[in-house]
PDB file of C-alpha atoms in Angstrom:
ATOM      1  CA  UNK V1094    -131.337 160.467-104.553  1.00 36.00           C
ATOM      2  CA  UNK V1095    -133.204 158.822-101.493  1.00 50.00           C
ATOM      3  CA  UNK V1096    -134.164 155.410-101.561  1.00 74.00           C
ATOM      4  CA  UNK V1097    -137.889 153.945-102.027  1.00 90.00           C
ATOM      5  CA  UNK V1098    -138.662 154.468 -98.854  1.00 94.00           C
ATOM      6  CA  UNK V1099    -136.540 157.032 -97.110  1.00 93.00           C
ATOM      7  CA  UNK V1100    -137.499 160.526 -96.174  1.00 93.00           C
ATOM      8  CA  UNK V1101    -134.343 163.333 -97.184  1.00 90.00           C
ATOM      9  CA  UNK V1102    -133.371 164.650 -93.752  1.00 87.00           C
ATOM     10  CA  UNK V1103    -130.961 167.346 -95.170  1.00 84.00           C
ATOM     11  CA  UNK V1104    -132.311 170.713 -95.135  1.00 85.00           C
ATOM     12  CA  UNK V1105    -135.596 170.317 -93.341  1.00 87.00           C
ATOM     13  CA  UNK V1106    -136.851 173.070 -90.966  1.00 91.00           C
ATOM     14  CA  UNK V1107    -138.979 172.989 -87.914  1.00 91.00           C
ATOM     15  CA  UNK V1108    -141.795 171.965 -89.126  1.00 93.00           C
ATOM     16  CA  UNK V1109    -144.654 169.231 -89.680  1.00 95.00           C
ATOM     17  CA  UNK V1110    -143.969 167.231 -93.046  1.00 95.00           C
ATOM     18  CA  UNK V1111    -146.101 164.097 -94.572  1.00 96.00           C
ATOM     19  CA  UNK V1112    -145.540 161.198 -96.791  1.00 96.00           C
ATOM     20  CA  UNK V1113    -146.825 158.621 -98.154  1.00 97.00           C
ATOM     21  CA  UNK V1114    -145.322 155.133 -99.194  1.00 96.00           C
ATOM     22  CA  UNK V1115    -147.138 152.132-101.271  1.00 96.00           C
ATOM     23  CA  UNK V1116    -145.652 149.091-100.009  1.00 96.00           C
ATOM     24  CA  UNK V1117    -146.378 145.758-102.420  1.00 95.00           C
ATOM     25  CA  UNK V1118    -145.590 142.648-102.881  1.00 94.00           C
ATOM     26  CA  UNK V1119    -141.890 144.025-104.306  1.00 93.00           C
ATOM     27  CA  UNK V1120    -141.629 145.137-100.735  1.00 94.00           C
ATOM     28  CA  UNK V1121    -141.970 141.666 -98.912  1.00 93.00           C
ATOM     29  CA  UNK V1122    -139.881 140.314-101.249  1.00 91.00           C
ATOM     30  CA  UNK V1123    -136.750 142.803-100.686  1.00 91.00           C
ATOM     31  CA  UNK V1124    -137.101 141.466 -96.993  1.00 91.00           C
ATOM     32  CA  UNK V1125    -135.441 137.729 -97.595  1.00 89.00           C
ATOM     33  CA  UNK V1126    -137.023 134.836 -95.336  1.00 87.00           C
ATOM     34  CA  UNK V1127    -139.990 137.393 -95.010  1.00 87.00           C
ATOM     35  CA  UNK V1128    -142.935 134.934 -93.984  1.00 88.00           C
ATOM     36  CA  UNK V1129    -144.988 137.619 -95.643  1.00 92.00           C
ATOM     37  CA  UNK V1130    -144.839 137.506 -99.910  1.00 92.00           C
ATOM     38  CA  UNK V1131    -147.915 139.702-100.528  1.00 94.00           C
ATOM     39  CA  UNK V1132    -149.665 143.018 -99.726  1.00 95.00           C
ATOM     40  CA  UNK V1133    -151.385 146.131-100.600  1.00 97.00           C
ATOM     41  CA  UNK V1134    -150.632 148.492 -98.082  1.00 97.00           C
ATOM     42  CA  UNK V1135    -150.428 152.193 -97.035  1.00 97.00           C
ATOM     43  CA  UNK V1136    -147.552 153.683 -94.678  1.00 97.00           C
ATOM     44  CA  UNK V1137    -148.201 156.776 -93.775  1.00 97.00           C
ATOM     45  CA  UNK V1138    -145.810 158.916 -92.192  1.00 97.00           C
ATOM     46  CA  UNK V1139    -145.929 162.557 -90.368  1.00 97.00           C
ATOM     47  CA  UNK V1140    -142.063 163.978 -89.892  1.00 96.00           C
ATOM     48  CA  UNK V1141    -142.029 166.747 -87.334  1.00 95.00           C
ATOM     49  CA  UNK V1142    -138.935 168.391 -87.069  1.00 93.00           C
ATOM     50  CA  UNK V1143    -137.427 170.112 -83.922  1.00 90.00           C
ATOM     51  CA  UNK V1144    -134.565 171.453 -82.661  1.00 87.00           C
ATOM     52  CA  UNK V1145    -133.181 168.306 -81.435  1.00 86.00           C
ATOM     53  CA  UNK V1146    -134.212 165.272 -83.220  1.00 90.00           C
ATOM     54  CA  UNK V1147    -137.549 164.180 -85.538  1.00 92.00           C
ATOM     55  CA  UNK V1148    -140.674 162.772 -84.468  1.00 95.00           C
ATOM     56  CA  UNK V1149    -141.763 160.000 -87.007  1.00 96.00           C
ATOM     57  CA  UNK V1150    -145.394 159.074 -86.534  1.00 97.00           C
ATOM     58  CA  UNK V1151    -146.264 156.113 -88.607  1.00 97.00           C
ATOM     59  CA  UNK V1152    -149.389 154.864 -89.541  1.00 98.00           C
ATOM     60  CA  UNK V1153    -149.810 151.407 -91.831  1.00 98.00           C
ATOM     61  CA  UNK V1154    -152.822 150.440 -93.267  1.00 98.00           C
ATOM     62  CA  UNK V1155    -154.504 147.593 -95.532  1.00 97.00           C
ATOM     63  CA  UNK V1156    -154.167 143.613 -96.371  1.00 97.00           C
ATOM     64  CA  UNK V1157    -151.534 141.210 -96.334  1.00 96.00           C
ATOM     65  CA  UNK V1158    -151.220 137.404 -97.610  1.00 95.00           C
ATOM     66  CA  UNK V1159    -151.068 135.546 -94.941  1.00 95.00           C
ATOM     67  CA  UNK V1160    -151.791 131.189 -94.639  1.00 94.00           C
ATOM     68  CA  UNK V1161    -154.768 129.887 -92.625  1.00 93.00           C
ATOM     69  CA  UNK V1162    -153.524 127.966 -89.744  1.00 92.00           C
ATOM     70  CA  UNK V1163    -156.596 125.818 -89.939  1.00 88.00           C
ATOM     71  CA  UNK V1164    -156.610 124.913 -94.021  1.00 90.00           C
ATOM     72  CA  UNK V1165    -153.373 125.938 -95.237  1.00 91.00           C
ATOM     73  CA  UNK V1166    -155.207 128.527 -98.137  1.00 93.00           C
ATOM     74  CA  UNK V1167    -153.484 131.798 -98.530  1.00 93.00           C
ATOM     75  CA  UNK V1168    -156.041 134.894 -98.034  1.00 94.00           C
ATOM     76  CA  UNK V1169    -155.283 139.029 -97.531  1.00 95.00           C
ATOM     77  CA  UNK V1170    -155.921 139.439 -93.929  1.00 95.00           C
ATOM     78  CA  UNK V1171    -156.997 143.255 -93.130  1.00 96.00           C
ATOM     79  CA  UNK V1172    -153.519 145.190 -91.018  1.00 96.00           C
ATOM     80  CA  UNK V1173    -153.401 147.994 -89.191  1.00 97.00           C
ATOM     81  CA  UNK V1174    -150.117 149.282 -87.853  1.00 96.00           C
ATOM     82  CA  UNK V1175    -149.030 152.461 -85.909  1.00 95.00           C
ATOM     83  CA  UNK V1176    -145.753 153.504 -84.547  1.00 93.00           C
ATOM     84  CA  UNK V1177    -144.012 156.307 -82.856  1.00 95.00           C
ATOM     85  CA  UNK V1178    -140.240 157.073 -83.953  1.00 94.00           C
ATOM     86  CA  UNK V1179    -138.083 159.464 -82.238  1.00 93.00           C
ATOM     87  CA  UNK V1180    -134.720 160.084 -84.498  1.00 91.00           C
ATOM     88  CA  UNK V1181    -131.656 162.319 -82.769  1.00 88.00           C
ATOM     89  CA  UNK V1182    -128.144 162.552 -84.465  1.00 83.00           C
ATOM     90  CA  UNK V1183    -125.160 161.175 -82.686  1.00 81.00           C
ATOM     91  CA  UNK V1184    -121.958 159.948 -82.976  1.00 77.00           C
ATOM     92  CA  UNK V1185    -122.959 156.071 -83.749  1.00 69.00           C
ATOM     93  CA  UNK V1186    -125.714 154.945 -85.113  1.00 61.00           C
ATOM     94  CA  UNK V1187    -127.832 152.980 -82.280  1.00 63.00           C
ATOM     95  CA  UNK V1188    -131.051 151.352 -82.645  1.00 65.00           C
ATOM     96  CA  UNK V1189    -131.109 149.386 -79.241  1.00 71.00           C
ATOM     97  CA  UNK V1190    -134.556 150.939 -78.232  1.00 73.00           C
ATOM     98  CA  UNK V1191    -137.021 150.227 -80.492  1.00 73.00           C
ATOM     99  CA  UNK V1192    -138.427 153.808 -80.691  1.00 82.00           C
ATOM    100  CA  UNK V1193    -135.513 155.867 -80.814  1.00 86.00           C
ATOM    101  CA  UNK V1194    -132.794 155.774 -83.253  1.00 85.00           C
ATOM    102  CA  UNK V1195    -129.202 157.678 -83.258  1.00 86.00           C
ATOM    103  CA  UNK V1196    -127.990 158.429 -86.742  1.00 83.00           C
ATOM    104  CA  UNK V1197    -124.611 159.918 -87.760  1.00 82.00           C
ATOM    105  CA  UNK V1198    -125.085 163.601 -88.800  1.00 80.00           C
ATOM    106  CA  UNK V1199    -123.428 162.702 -92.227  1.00 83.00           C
ATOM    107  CA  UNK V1200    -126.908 160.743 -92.814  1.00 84.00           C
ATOM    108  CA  UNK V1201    -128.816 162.768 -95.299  1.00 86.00           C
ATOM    109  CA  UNK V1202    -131.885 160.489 -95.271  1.00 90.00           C
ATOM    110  CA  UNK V1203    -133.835 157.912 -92.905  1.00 91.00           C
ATOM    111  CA  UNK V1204    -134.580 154.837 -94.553  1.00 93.00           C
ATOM    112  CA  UNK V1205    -137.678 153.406 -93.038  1.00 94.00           C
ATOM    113  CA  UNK V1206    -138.264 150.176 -94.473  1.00 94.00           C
ATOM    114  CA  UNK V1207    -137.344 148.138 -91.569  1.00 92.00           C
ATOM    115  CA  UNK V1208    -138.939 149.775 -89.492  1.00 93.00           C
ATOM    116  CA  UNK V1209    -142.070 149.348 -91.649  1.00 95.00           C
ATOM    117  CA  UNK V1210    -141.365 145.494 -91.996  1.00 95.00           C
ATOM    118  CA  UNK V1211    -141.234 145.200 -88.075  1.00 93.00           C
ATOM    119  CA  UNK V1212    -144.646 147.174 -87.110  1.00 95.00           C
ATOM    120  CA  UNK V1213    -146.060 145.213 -90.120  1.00 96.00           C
ATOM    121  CA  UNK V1214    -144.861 141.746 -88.382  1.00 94.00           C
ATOM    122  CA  UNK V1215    -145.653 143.121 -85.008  1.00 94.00           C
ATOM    123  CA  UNK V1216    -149.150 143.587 -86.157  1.00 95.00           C
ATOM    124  CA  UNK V1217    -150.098 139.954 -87.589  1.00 94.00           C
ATOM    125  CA  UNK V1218    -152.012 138.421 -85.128  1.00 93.00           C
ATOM    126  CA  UNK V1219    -150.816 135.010 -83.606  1.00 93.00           C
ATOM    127  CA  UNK V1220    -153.850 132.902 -85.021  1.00 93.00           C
ATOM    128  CA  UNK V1221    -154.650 133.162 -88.967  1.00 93.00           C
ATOM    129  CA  UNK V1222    -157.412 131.731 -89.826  1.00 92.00           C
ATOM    130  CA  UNK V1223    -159.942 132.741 -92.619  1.00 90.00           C
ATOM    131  CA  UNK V1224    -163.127 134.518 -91.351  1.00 89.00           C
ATOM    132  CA  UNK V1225    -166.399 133.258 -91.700  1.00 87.00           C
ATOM    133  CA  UNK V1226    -168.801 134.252 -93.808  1.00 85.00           C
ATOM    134  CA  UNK V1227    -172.274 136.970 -93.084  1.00 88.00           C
ATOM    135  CA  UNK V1228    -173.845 133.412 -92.358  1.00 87.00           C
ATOM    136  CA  UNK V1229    -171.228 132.264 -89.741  1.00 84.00           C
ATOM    137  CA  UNK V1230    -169.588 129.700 -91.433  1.00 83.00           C
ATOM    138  CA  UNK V1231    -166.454 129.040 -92.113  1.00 83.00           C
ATOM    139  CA  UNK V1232    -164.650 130.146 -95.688  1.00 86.00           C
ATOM    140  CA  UNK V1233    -161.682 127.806 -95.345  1.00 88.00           C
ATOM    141  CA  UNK V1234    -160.677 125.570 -97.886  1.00 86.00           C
ATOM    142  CA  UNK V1235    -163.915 123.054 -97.591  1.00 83.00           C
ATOM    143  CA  UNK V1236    -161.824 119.795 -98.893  1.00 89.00           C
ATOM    144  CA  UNK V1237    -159.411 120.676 -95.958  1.00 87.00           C
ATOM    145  CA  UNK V1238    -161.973 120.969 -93.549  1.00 82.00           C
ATOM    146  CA  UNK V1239    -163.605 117.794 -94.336  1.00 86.00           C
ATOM    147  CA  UNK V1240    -160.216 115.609 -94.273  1.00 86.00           C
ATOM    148  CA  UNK V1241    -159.741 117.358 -90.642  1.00 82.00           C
ATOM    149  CA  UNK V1242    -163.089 116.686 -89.481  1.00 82.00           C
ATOM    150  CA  UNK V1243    -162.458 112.723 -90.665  1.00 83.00           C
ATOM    151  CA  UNK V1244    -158.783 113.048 -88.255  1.00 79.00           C
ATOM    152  CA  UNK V1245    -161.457 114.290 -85.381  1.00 76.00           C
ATOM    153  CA  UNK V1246    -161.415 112.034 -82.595  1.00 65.00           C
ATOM    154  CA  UNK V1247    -165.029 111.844 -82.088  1.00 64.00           C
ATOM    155  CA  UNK V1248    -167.323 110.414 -78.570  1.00 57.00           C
ATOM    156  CA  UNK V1249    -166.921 110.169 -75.731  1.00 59.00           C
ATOM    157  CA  UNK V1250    -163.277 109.657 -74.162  1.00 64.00           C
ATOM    158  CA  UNK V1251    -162.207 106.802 -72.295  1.00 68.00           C
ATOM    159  CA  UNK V1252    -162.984 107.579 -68.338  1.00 71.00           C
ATOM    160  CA  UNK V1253    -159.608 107.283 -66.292  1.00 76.00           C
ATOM    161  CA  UNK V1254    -160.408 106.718 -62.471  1.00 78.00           C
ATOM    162  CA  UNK V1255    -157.180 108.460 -61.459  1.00 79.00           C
ATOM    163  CA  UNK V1256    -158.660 111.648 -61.795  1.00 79.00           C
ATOM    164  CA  UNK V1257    -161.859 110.892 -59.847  1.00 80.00           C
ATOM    165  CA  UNK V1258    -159.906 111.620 -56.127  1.00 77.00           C
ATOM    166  CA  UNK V1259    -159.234 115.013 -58.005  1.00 79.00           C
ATOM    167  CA  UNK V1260    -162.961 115.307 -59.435  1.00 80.00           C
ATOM    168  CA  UNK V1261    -164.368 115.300 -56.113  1.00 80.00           C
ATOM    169  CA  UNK V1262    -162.184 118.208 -54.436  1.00 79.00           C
ATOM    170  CA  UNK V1263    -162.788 120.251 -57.137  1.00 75.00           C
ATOM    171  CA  UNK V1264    -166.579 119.349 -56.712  1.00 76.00           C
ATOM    172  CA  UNK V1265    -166.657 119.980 -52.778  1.00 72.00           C
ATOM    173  CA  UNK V1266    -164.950 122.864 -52.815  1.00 62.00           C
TER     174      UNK V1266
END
């Protein structure tokens, strides 16, 4: 029986297969020290099969919990993930390029979960931070935002003639 989310290899033909895998917040959780607890996402996957090897073409799609840099608030971020996986049967199993892997050819299935774990991390974007609203403004945690803005070094900074020599090149040039 194949796991949750592998695809059976054994007795495919050349051809173009499709699947489709609901990954949850059961998912995240099977991954431990995941920063990533929550989501409500899509993984779709199109299997072609040649002579050779497979040709994985994966496709993620829909919201994960992620935490605001800015206010600390957990909200589902929209995620959209694609990869291309090229699968060939070998001896040893080797996964040192990220988009080819070498499986044994007593492997009757591909389990793709890590694979979907690392396009899914590869996807988050370095900054989190809430989006604003139709008006502009921001939807962060308001309490948070106003014990930042009272942290806020405010006016104007102290002037430090050491950088005036370097003022004026900059200015005459």
């Amino acid at each position: 029986m194949p796991g949750l989310y592998s695809i059976p290899l054994a007795g495919l033909k050349e051809a173009r297969y499709t699947y489709e895998f609901s990954l949850g917040d059961d998912f995240f959780e099977a991954f431990e020290g995941s920063e990533l607890k929550r989501g409500e996402l899509t993984a779709d996957v199109v299997l072609q099969k040649c002579s050779a090897h497979y040709e994985l073409d994966i496709n993620i799609n829909g919201q994960v919990g992620v935490i605001c840099d800015r206010c600390l608030e957990e909200f589902f971020m929209p995620l959209s993930a694609a990869g291309r996986l090229i699968v060939r049967q070998g001896r040893e199993w080797d996964d040192s390029d990220p988009d080819m892997v070498t499986i044994s050819p007593e492997e009757h299935e591909l389990d793709l979960s890590q694979f979907f774990y690392e396009y899914i991390h590869l996807a988050l974007p370095i900054k989190r931070i809430h989006p604003d609203d139709s008006d502009g403004h921001t939807t962060c945690d308001p309490e948070m935002i106003r014990k930042l803005q009272e942290h806020t070094a405010h006016g104007e900074k102290e002037h430090d003639p050491r950088w005036d020599e370097l003022e004026r090149l900059s200015t005459n040039n």
